[in-house]
Tab-separated table of C-alpha atoms in Angstrom:
chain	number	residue	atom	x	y	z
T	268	UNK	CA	70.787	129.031	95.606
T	269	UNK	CA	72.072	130.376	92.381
T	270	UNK	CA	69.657	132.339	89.569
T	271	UNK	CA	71.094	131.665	85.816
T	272	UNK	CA	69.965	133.214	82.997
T	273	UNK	CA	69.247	132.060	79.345
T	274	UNK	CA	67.186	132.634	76.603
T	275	UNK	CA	66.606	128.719	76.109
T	276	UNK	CA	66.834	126.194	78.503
T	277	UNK	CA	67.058	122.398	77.042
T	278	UNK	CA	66.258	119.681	79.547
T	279	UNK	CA	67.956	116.198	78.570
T	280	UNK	CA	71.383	116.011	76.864
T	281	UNK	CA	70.308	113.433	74.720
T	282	UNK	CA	69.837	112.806	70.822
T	283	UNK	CA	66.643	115.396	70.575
T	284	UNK	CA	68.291	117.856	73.621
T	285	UNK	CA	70.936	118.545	71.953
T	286	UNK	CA	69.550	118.916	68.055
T	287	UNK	CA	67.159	121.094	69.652
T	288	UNK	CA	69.718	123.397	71.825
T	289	UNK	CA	72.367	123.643	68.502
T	290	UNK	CA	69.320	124.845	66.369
T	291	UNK	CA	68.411	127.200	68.867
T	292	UNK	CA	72.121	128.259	69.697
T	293	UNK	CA	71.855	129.382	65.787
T	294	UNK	CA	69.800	132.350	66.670
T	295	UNK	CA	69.901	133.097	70.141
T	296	UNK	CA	73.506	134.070	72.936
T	297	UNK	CA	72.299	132.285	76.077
T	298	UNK	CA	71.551	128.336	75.644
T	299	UNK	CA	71.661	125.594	78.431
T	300	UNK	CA	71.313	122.059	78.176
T	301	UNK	CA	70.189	120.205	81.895
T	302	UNK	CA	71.751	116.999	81.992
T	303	UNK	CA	70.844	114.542	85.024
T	304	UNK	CA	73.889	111.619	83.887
T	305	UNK	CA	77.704	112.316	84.315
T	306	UNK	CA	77.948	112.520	80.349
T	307	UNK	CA	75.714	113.493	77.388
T	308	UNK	CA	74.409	111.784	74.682
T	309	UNK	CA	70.973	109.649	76.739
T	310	UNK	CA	70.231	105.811	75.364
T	311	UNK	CA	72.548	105.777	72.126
T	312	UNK	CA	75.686	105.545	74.256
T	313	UNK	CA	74.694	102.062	74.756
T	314	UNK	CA	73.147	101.182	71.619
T	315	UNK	CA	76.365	99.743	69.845
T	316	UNK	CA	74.534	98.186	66.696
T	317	UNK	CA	74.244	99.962	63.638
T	318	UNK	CA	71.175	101.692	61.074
T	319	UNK	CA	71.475	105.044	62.969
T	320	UNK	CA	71.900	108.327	60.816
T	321	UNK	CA	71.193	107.160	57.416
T	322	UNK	CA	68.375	110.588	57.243
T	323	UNK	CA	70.465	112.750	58.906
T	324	UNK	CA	74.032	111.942	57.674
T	325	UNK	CA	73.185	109.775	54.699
T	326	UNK	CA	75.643	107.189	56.448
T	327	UNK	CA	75.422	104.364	58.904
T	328	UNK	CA	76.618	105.122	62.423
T	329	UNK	CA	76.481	103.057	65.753
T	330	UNK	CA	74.486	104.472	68.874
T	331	UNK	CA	77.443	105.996	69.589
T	332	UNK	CA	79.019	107.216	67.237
T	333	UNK	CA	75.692	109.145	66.152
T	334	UNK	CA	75.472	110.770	69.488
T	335	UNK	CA	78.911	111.534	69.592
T	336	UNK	CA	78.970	113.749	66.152
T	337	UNK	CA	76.014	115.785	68.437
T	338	UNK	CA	78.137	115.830	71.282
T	339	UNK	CA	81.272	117.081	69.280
T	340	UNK	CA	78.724	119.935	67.435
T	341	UNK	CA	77.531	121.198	70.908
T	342	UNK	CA	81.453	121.355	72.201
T	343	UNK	CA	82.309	123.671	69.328
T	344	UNK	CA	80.375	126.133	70.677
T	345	UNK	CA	79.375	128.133	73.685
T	346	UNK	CA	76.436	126.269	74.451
T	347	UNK	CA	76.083	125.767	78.532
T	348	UNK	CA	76.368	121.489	79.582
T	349	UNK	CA	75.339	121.092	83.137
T	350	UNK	CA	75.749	117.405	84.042
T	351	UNK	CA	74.660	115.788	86.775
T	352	UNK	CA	71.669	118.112	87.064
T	353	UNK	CA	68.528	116.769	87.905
T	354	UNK	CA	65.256	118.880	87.335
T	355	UNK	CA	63.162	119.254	89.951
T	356	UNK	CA	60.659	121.704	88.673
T	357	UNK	CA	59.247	123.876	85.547
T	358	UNK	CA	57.173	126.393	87.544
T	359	UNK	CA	54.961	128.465	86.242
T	360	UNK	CA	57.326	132.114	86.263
T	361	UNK	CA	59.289	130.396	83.688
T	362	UNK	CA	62.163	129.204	85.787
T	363	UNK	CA	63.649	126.121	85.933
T	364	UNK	CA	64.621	124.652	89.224
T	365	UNK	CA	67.335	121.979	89.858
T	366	UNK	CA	69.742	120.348	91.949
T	367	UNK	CA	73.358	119.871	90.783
T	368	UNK	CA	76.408	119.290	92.740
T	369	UNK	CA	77.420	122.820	93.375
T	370	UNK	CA	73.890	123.025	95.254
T	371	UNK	CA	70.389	124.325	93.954
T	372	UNK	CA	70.293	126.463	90.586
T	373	UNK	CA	67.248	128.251	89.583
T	374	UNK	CA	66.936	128.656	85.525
T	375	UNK	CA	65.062	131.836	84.477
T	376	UNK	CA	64.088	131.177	80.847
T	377	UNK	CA	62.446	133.023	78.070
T	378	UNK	CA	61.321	129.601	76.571
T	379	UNK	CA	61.881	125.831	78.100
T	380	UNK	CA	62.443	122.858	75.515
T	381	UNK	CA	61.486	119.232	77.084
T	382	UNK	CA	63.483	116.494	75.910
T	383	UNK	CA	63.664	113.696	78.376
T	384	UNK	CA	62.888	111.101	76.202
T	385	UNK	CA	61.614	107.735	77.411
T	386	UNK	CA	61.804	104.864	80.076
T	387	UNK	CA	60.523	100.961	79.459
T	388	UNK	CA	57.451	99.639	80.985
T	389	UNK	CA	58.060	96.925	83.980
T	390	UNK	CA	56.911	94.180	84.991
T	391	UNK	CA	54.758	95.423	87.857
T	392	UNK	CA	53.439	97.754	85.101
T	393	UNK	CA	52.143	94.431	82.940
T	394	UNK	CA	51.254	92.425	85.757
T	395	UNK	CA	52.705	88.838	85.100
T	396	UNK	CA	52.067	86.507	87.229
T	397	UNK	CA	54.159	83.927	89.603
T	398	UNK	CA	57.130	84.036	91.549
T	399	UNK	CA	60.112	87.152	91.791
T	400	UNK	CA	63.141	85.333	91.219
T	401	UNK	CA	66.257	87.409	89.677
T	402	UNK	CA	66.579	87.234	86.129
T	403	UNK	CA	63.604	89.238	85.128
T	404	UNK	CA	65.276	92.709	83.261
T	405	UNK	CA	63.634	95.356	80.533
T	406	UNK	CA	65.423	95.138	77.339
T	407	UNK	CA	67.392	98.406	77.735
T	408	UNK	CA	68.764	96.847	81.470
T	409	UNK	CA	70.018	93.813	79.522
T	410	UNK	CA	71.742	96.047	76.711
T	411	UNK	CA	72.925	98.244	79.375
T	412	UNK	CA	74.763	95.619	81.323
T	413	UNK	CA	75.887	93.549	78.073
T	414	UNK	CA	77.159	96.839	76.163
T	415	UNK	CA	78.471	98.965	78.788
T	416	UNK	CA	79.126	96.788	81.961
T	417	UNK	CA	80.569	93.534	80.325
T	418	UNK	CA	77.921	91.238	82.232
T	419	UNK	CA	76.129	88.752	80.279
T	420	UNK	CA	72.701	88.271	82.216
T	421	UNK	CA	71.534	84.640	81.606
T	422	UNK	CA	72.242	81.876	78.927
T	423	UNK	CA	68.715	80.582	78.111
T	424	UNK	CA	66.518	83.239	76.978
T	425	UNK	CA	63.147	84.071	76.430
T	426	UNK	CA	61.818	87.621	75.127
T	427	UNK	CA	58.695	89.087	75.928
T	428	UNK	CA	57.282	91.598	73.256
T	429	UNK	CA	58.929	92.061	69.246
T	430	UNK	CA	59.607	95.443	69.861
T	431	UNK	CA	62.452	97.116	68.151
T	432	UNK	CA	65.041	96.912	71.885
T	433	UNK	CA	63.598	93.138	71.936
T	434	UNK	CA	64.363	91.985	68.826
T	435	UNK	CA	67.734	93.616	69.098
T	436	UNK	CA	68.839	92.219	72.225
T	437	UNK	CA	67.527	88.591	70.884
T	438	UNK	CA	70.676	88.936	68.609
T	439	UNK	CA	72.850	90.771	70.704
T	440	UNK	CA	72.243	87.664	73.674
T	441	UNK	CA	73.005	85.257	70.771
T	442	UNK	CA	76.012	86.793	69.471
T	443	UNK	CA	77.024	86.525	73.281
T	444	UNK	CA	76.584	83.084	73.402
T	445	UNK	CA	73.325	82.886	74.933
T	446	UNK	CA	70.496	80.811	73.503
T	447	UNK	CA	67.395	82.944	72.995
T	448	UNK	CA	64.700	80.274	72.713
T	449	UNK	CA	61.939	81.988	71.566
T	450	UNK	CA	60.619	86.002	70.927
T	451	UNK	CA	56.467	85.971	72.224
T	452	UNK	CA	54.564	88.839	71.078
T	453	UNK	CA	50.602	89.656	72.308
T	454	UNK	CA	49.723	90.994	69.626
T	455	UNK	CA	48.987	89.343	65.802
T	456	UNK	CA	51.466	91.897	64.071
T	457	UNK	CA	54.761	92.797	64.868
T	458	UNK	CA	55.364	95.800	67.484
T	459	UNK	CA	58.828	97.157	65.738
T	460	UNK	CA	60.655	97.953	62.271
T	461	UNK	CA	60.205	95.171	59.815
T	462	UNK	CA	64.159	95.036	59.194
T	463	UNK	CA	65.200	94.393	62.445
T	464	UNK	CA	62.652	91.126	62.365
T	465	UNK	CA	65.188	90.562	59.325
T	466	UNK	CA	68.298	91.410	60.846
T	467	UNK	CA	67.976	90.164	64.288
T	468	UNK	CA	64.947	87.211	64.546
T	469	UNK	CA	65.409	85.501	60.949
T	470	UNK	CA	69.212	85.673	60.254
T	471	UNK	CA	69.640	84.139	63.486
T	472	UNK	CA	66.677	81.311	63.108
T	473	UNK	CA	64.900	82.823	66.188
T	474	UNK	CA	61.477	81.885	66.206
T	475	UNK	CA	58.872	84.745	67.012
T	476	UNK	CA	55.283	83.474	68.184
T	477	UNK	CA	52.639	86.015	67.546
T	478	UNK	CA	49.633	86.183	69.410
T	479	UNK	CA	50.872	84.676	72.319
T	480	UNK	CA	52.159	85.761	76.107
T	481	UNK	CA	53.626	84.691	79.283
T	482	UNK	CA	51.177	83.480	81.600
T	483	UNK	CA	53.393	82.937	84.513
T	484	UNK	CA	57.224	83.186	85.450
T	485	UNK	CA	58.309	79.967	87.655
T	486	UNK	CA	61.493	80.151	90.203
T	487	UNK	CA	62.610	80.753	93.733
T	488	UNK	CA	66.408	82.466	93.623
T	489	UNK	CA	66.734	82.891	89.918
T	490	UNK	CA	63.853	82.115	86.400
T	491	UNK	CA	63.708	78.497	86.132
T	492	UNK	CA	60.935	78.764	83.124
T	493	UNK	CA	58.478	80.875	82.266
T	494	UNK	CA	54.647	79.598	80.927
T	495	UNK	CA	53.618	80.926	77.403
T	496	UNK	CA	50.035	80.545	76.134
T	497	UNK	CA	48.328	81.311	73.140
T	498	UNK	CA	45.752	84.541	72.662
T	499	UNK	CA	42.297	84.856	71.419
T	500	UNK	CA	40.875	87.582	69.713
T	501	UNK	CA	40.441	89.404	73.213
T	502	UNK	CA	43.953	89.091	73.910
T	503	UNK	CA	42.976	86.770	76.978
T	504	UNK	CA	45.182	83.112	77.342
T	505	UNK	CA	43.955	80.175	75.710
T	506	UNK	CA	44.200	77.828	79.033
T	507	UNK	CA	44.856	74.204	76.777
T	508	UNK	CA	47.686	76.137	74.656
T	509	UNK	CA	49.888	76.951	77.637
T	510	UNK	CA	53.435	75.466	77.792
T	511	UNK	CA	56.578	75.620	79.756
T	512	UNK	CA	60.056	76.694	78.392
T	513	UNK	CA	62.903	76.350	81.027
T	514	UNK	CA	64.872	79.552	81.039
T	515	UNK	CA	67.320	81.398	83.176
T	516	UNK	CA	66.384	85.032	82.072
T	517	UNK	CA	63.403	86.804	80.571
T	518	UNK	CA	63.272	90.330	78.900
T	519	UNK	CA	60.664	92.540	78.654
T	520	UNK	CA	60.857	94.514	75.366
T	521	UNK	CA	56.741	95.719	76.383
T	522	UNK	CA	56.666	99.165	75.011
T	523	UNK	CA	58.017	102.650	76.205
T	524	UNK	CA	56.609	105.135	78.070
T	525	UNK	CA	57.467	109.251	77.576
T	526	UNK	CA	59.317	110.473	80.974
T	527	UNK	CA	56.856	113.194	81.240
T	528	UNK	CA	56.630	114.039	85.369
T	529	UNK	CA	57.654	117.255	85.125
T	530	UNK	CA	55.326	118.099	82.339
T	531	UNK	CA	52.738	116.753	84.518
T	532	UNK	CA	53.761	118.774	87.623
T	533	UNK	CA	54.293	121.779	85.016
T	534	UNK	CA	50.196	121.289	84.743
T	535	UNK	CA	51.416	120.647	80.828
T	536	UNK	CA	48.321	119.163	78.666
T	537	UNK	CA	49.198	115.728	77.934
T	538	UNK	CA	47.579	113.321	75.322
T	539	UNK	CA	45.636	109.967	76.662
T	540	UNK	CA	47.173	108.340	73.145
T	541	UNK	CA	50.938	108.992	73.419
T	542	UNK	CA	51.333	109.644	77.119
T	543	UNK	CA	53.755	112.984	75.784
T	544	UNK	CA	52.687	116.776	75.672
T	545	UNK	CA	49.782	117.710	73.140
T	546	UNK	CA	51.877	120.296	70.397
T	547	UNK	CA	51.604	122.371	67.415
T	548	UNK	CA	53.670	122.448	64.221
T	549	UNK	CA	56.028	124.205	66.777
T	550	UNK	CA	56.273	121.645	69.187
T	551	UNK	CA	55.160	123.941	71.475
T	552	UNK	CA	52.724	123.000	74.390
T	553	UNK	CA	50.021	124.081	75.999
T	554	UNK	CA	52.287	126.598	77.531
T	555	UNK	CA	53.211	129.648	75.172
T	556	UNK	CA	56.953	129.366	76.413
T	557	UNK	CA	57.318	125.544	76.853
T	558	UNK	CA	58.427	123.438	73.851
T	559	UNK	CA	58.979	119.593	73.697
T	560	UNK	CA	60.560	117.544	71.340
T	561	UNK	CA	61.373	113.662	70.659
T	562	UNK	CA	60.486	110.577	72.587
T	563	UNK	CA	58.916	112.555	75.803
T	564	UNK	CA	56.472	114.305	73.062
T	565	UNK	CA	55.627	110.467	70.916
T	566	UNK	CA	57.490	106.988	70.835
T	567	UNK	CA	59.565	107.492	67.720
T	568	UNK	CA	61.140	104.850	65.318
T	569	UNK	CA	64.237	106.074	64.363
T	570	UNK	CA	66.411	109.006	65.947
T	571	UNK	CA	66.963	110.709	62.555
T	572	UNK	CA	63.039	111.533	62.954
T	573	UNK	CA	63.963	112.519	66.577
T	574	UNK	CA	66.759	114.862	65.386
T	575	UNK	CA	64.013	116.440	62.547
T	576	UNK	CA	61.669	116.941	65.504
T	577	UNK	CA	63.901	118.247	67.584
T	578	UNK	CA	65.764	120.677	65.298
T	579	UNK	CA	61.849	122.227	64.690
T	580	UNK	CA	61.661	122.483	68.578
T	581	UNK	CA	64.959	123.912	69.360
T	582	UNK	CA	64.352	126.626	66.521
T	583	UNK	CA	60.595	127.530	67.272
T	584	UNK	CA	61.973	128.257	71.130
T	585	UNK	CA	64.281	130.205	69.857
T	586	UNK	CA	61.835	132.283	67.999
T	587	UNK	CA	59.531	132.668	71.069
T	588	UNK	CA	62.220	134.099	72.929
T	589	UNK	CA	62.473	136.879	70.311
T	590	UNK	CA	59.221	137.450	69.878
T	591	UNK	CA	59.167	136.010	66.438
T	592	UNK	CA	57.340	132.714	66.565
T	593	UNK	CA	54.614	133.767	63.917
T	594	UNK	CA	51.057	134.860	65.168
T	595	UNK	CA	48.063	132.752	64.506
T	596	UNK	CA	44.846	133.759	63.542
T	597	UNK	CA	43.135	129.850	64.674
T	598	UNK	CA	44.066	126.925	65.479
T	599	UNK	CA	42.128	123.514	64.099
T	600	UNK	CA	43.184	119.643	65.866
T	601	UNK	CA	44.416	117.202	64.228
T	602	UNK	CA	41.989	114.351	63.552
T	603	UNK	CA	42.685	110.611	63.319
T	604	UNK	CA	40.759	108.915	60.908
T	605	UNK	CA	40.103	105.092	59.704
T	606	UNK	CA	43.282	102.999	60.829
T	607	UNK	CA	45.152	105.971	62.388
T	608	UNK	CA	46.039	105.507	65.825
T	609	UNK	CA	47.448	108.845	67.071
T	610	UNK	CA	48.985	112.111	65.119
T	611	UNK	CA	51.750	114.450	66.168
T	612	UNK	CA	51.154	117.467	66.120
T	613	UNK	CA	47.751	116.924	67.768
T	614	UNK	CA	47.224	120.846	66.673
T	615	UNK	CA	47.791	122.951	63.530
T	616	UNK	CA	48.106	126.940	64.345
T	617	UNK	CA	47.215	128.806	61.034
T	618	UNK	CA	48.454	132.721	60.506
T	619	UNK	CA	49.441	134.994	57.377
T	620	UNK	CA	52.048	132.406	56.233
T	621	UNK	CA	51.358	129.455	53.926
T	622	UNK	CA	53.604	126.548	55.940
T	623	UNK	CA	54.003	122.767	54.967
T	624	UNK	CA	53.566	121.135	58.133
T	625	UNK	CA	54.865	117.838	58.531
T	626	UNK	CA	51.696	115.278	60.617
T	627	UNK	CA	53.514	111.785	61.640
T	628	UNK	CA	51.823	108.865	62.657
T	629	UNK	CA	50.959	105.067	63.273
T	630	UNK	CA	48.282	102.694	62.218
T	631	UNK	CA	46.422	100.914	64.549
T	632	UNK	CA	46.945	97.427	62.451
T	633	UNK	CA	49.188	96.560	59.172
T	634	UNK	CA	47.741	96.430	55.633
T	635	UNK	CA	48.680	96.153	52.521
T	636	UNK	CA	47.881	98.628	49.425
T	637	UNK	CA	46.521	101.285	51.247
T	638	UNK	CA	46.063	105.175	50.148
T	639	UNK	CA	47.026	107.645	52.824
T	640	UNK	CA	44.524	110.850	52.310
T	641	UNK	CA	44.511	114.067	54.327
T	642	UNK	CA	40.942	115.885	54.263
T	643	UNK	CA	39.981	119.043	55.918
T	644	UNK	CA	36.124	119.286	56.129
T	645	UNK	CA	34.780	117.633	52.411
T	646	UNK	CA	37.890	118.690	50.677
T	647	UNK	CA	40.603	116.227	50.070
T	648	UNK	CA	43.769	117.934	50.645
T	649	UNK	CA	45.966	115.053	49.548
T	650	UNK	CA	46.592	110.966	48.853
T	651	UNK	CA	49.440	108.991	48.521
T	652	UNK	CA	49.447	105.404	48.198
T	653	UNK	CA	51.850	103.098	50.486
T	654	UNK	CA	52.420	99.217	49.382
T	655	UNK	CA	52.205	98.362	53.689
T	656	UNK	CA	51.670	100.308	56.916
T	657	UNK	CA	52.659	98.817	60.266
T	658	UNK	CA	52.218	99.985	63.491
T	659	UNK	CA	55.587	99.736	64.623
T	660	UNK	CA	57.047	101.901	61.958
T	661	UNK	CA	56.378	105.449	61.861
T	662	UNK	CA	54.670	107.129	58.498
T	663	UNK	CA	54.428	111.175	57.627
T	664	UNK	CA	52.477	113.424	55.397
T	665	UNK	CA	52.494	117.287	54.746
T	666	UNK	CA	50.005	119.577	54.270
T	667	UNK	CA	50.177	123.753	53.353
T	668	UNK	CA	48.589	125.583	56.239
T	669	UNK	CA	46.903	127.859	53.403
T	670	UNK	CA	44.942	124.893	52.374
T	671	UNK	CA	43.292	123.641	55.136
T	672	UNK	CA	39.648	125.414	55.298
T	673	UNK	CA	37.824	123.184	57.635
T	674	UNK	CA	37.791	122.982	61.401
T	675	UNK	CA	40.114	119.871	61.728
T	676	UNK	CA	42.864	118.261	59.496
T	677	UNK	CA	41.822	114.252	59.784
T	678	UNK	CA	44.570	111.463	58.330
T	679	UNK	CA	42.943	108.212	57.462
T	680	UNK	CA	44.442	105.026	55.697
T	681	UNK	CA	41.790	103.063	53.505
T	682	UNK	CA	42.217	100.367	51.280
């Protein structure tokens, strides 16, 4: 067993690892990044469409190319790349353990950043009924095996949720030559970005039903047809809506879920709304030394607000390791008000410096013509108005640490 040393220790070479360990790397020597695949870069290696990078680069870049100008960045320096690493443990002396293929290493750290992004819900995890025939596969499966592996998983498709991997893969199957019959989302709203709805569901004439499931999935060896019913207000089925629609494949596009065992093992607070590690305008956890950035911390819309994130992360563990990440003299929560369903950071540390820090969020249900206020106690801190909010696209507002004079900062969205 070997012992390494390094100021910061980045876990995931993906999108957010890597922002965070190059903004770190800018003022600290030692800087590894823990990589459990054979290459880096996570889930945009096989994201081939474009819309990535128009924030960060102010140009529109493919999956991959986006991760590779990351990848490139981190080789021109002396950052540390262990691949094929796999994390075991964060224990509580601040070290790191893990198994790579030279044997057990043991990282001693002065600060950890978690960035292990995300993993798609199953369908053991939403409990569909019927038969286990093959030709059930998440959304990021299918892309996988279309994008990377050259293997086109069925012909007649039908999509189960309108989230942003669904809606893609509803175009990428029919530029394949598959016919995606229909895209059935529970809820009344759509769950992803409006302009992939555009992009990938109406330029393509594939119908999306709202408000309606899959009640059952028929087939012995492979799908024959899947049962899709109607929802009331409870989200239950409506039993005389229900009908068939003969398909060889169904994908699950049912929502994403932070990769967050080792925080939990790491006895890291973790929030009942996003499923990721409660932080602070540092994206630091309930640990002092442990940071965490990107989709493990909240589900995020677009990786340019991944890379923002994670560049804040990668810094702020940076300046823990020096001793420089600025004192506070409290701490207040973050509050969700009307039509807010969660807020990252969950806390706001206040000290001698006035900061703007940055609060993102997502509605609970769309509207139109709303004003987005920030209070603190009685006093209004800010409003902005917004023409539409959706819950499947992320918003942000900012507030000056020297202004907040309540107990709490609360975000609400009112008409």
């Amino acid at each position: 067993m070997r012992t390494l040393k390094y100021d910061v220790v980045v876990i995931g070479g993906g999108p957010a690892g890597l922002a965070a360990a190059l903004k770190a790397r800018e003022k600290v020597e030692k800087v590894a990044v823990l990589e459990r695949n054979d290459e880096l870069g996570g889930i945009l290696n096989q994201c081939i469409h474009s819309g990535f990078g128009l924030h960060v680069f102010k140009e529109e870049l493919t999956g991959p190319e986006y991760a590779q100008r990351y990848v490139d960045m981190v080789a021109e320096t002396d950052i540390s790349c262990y691949l094929n690493t796999m994390v075991l443990d964060v224990t509580e002396d601040k070290h790191v353990v893990a198994m790579s293929e030279d044997g057990m290493l043991v990282f001693e750290a002065s600060s950890v950043v978690l960035a292990m992004g995300c993993r798609e819900r199953t369908r053991g995890q939403i409990r569909i009924p019927g038969t286990r025939p093959a030709g059930v596969f998440t959304a990021g499966l299918a892309q996988r095996y279309v994008n990377l592996e050259n293997f086109k998983p069925g012909s007649r498709v039908v999509i189960l949720g309108s989230g942003d991997i669904g809606m893609i893969m509803a175009r990428r199957m029919t530029l394949e030559g598959a016919h995606v019959i229909a895209v059935v989302e529970l809820m009344d709203f759509l769950a992803g970005l409006t302009r992939n709805k555009v992009q990938c569901l109406d330029d393509f004439g594939i119908p999306l039903k709202l408000s309606h499931t899959v009640t059952r999935i028929v087939g012995n060896e492979r799908v024959e047809g899947v049962y899709i019913a109607q929802v009331d207000k409870d989200k239950k089925p409506i039993p005389e809506t229900e009908e068939f629609i003969p398909c060889d494949t169904l994908l699950l596009s049912v929502g994403l879920i932070p990769e967050n065992e080792l925080s939990r093992g790491a006895d890291v607070k973790i929030s009942r709304i996003t499923n990721g590690p409660e932080v602070n305008q540092y994206m630091q956890t309930s640990w002092d030394n442990v940071f965490a950035c990107g989709n493990v911390v909240h589900v995020n819309d677009l990786v340019d607000n991944v890379t923002v994130e994670s560049m804040n992360a990668g810094a702020s563990a940076a300046r823990y390791a020096m001793h420089k990440l600025p004192e506070a003299n409290r701490e207040v929560p973050s509050v969700t008000g009307e039509n807010v369903r969660y807020l990252c950071p969950q806390r706001v540390k206040i000290g001698e410096e006035n900061e703007t820090v940055r609060l993102f969020f997502r509605v609970l249900h769309p509207e139109l013509d709303v004003v987005i206020r920030v209070k603190s106690g009685d006093k209004v801190l800010s409003e902005k108005k917004a023409k539409r909010v959706n819950p499947g696209e992320m918003c942000h507002v900012e507030v000056k640490t020297a202004e907040i004079t309540g107990d709490d900062v609360t975000v609400e969205v009112v008409k």
